[in-house]
Protein backbone atom coordinates (compact mmCIF):
# COMPACT_ATOMS: atom_id res chain seq x y z
CA UNK A 1 29.34 86.81 150.43
CA UNK A 2 27.37 84.95 153.09
CA UNK A 3 26.12 86.85 156.12
CA UNK A 4 24.86 85.26 159.36
CA UNK A 5 21.79 87.12 160.63
CA UNK A 6 19.19 86.64 163.33
CA UNK A 7 15.81 85.33 162.36
CA UNK A 8 13.07 87.64 161.16
CA UNK A 9 9.53 86.56 160.31
CA UNK A 10 10.34 86.89 156.60
CA UNK A 11 12.76 83.97 156.90
CA UNK A 12 10.21 81.53 158.37
CA UNK A 13 9.45 79.91 155.01
CA UNK A 14 13.16 79.43 154.25
CA UNK A 15 13.82 78.06 157.75
CA UNK A 16 11.16 75.42 157.14
CA UNK A 17 12.13 74.63 153.53
CA UNK A 18 15.84 74.16 154.28
CA UNK A 19 15.05 71.75 157.09
CA UNK A 20 12.25 69.82 155.41
CA UNK A 21 14.66 69.21 152.52
CA UNK A 22 17.27 67.34 154.56
CA UNK A 23 14.86 65.63 156.95
CA UNK A 24 12.81 64.20 154.07
CA UNK A 25 16.01 63.08 152.32
CA UNK A 26 17.27 61.03 155.27
CA UNK A 27 14.30 60.39 157.58
CA UNK A 28 10.56 60.74 158.04
CA UNK A 29 9.31 64.12 159.23
CA UNK A 30 8.08 63.80 162.81
CA UNK A 31 5.45 65.73 164.76
CA UNK A 32 8.05 67.72 166.70
CA UNK A 33 9.74 68.70 163.42
CA UNK A 34 6.44 70.06 162.10
CA UNK A 35 5.77 71.98 165.32
CA UNK A 36 9.09 73.83 165.15
CA UNK A 37 9.27 74.31 161.39
CA UNK A 38 5.68 75.41 160.89
CA UNK A 39 5.62 77.85 163.84
CA UNK A 40 9.16 78.89 164.79
CA UNK A 41 7.95 82.03 166.56
CA UNK A 42 5.98 79.94 169.05
CA UNK A 43 8.44 77.08 169.52
CA UNK A 44 11.81 78.87 169.27
CA UNK A 45 11.63 82.66 169.58
CA UNK A 46 8.89 83.21 172.20
CA UNK A 47 10.49 80.84 174.77
CA UNK A 48 13.74 82.85 174.47
CA UNK A 49 15.57 80.94 171.77
CA UNK A 50 17.09 82.16 168.53
CA UNK A 51 17.29 81.19 164.89
CA UNK A 52 20.27 82.15 162.80
CA UNK A 53 20.10 82.35 159.03
CA UNK A 54 22.97 82.27 156.55
CA UNK A 55 22.04 84.67 153.75
CA UNK A 56 23.77 85.05 150.37
CA UNK A 57 22.58 87.87 148.10
CA UNK A 58 19.22 87.98 149.86
CA UNK A 59 18.71 84.20 149.65
CA UNK A 60 18.60 82.09 152.84
CA UNK A 61 21.09 79.27 152.31
CA UNK A 62 21.51 77.92 155.83
CA UNK A 63 19.97 77.95 159.26
CA UNK A 64 20.14 76.69 162.83
CA UNK A 65 17.94 77.11 165.89
CA UNK A 66 18.58 77.24 169.63
CA UNK A 67 15.66 76.36 171.89
CA UNK A 68 15.72 76.78 175.69
CA UNK A 69 15.43 73.33 177.27
CA UNK A 70 15.97 74.21 180.94
CA UNK A 71 17.64 76.93 182.96
CA UNK A 72 21.11 77.42 181.45
CA UNK A 73 20.58 74.77 178.77
CA UNK A 74 19.89 75.28 175.06
CA UNK A 75 19.09 72.68 172.44
CA UNK A 76 20.80 73.16 169.07
CA UNK A 77 18.38 71.94 166.42
CA UNK A 78 17.29 72.37 162.82
CA UNK A 79 20.77 72.87 161.38
CA UNK A 80 20.65 72.93 157.59
CA UNK A 81 22.75 74.28 154.73
CA UNK A 82 21.49 74.20 151.15
CA UNK A 83 23.35 71.50 149.18
CA UNK A 84 24.54 74.11 146.68
CA UNK A 85 26.30 75.99 149.49
CA UNK A 86 27.77 73.11 151.49
CA UNK A 87 31.54 72.94 151.89
CA UNK A 88 31.93 76.71 152.22
CA UNK A 89 32.22 76.91 156.02
CA UNK A 90 28.65 78.15 156.50
CA UNK A 91 27.83 75.50 159.10
CA UNK A 92 30.95 76.48 161.07
CA UNK A 93 29.77 80.08 161.10
CA UNK A 94 26.27 79.06 162.20
CA UNK A 95 27.73 77.02 165.09
CA UNK A 96 29.93 79.97 166.07
CA UNK A 97 26.82 82.19 166.16
CA UNK A 98 25.12 79.66 168.44
CA UNK A 99 28.10 79.53 170.79
CA UNK A 100 28.24 83.33 170.90
CA UNK A 101 24.53 83.52 171.69
CA UNK A 102 24.96 80.94 174.44
CA UNK A 103 27.84 82.89 175.98
CA UNK A 104 25.91 86.16 175.78
CA UNK A 105 22.87 84.64 177.51
CA UNK A 106 24.73 82.87 180.31
CA UNK A 107 24.01 79.42 178.94
CA UNK A 108 26.05 76.64 180.54
CA UNK A 109 25.37 73.82 178.08
CA UNK A 110 24.25 73.35 174.49
CA UNK A 111 23.02 69.88 173.58
CA UNK A 112 21.83 68.31 170.37
CA UNK A 113 20.30 65.07 169.23
CA UNK A 114 21.20 63.56 165.89
CA UNK A 115 21.70 60.29 164.06
CA UNK A 116 24.95 58.45 163.54
CA UNK A 117 24.40 58.16 159.78
CA UNK A 118 24.85 61.95 159.53
CA UNK A 119 28.64 61.65 159.81
CA UNK A 120 29.51 65.07 158.32
CA UNK A 121 27.23 66.78 160.85
CA UNK A 122 28.69 64.81 163.75
CA UNK A 123 32.22 65.68 162.62
CA UNK A 124 31.21 69.36 162.54
CA UNK A 125 29.90 69.18 166.09
CA UNK A 126 33.01 67.37 167.34
CA UNK A 127 35.20 69.99 165.65
CA UNK A 128 33.44 72.62 167.75
CA UNK A 129 33.93 70.71 171.00
CA UNK A 130 30.69 68.76 171.34
CA UNK A 131 31.14 65.40 173.03
CA UNK A 132 28.90 62.34 173.01
CA UNK A 133 26.82 61.81 176.16
CA UNK A 134 24.17 59.24 177.06
CA UNK A 135 20.99 59.59 175.01
CA UNK A 136 17.67 60.82 176.35
CA UNK A 137 15.16 57.96 176.61
CA UNK A 138 12.39 60.59 176.47
CA UNK A 139 13.65 62.22 173.26
CA UNK A 140 10.95 63.76 171.10
CA UNK A 141 12.70 62.34 168.00
CA UNK A 142 12.43 58.63 167.23
CA UNK A 143 15.37 58.98 164.81
CA UNK A 144 17.79 60.30 167.47
CA UNK A 145 20.46 57.72 168.26
CA UNK A 146 23.18 60.09 169.50
CA UNK A 147 23.22 63.00 171.93
CA UNK A 148 26.08 65.47 172.18
CA UNK A 149 26.82 68.36 174.54
CA UNK A 150 29.06 71.39 174.64
CA UNK A 151 29.98 73.05 177.92
CA UNK A 152 30.01 76.84 177.49
CA UNK A 153 32.79 78.91 179.00
CA UNK A 154 31.33 82.38 179.52
CA UNK A 155 34.79 83.90 180.04
CA UNK A 156 35.92 83.31 176.45
CA UNK A 157 33.55 85.78 174.79
């Protein structure tokens, strides 16, 4: 059974490892990746964000982070599910946890930046209501070629 839990310091190594695995498979690791993955307390938790972990029998098998970007706006980033656990709905549950967190904190919008070659990820985001919007020319990721947003309805929680 897979449980979705909030981040604790003991998961920091797994948060980094899960993400480095997929980033290195498809892209080059960038400075902003290293900042977040090597010090999630500073870059995610302290500013008021959250990291969710999918845990199976004590093993972290998936993760996602939400980072405050502006008042009422969160960035969804660092979504990863271990290849051995993909196809089990874990990513759906992680997205649901993000949406719940956004509703609970009065967030109006969640955005993400990705790459069009990550079709399964983009399909996941679309399934949850994210829509494509114009990209950010000042993006911290050189690999980002698509930006998506989800408007949060606080009345549906």
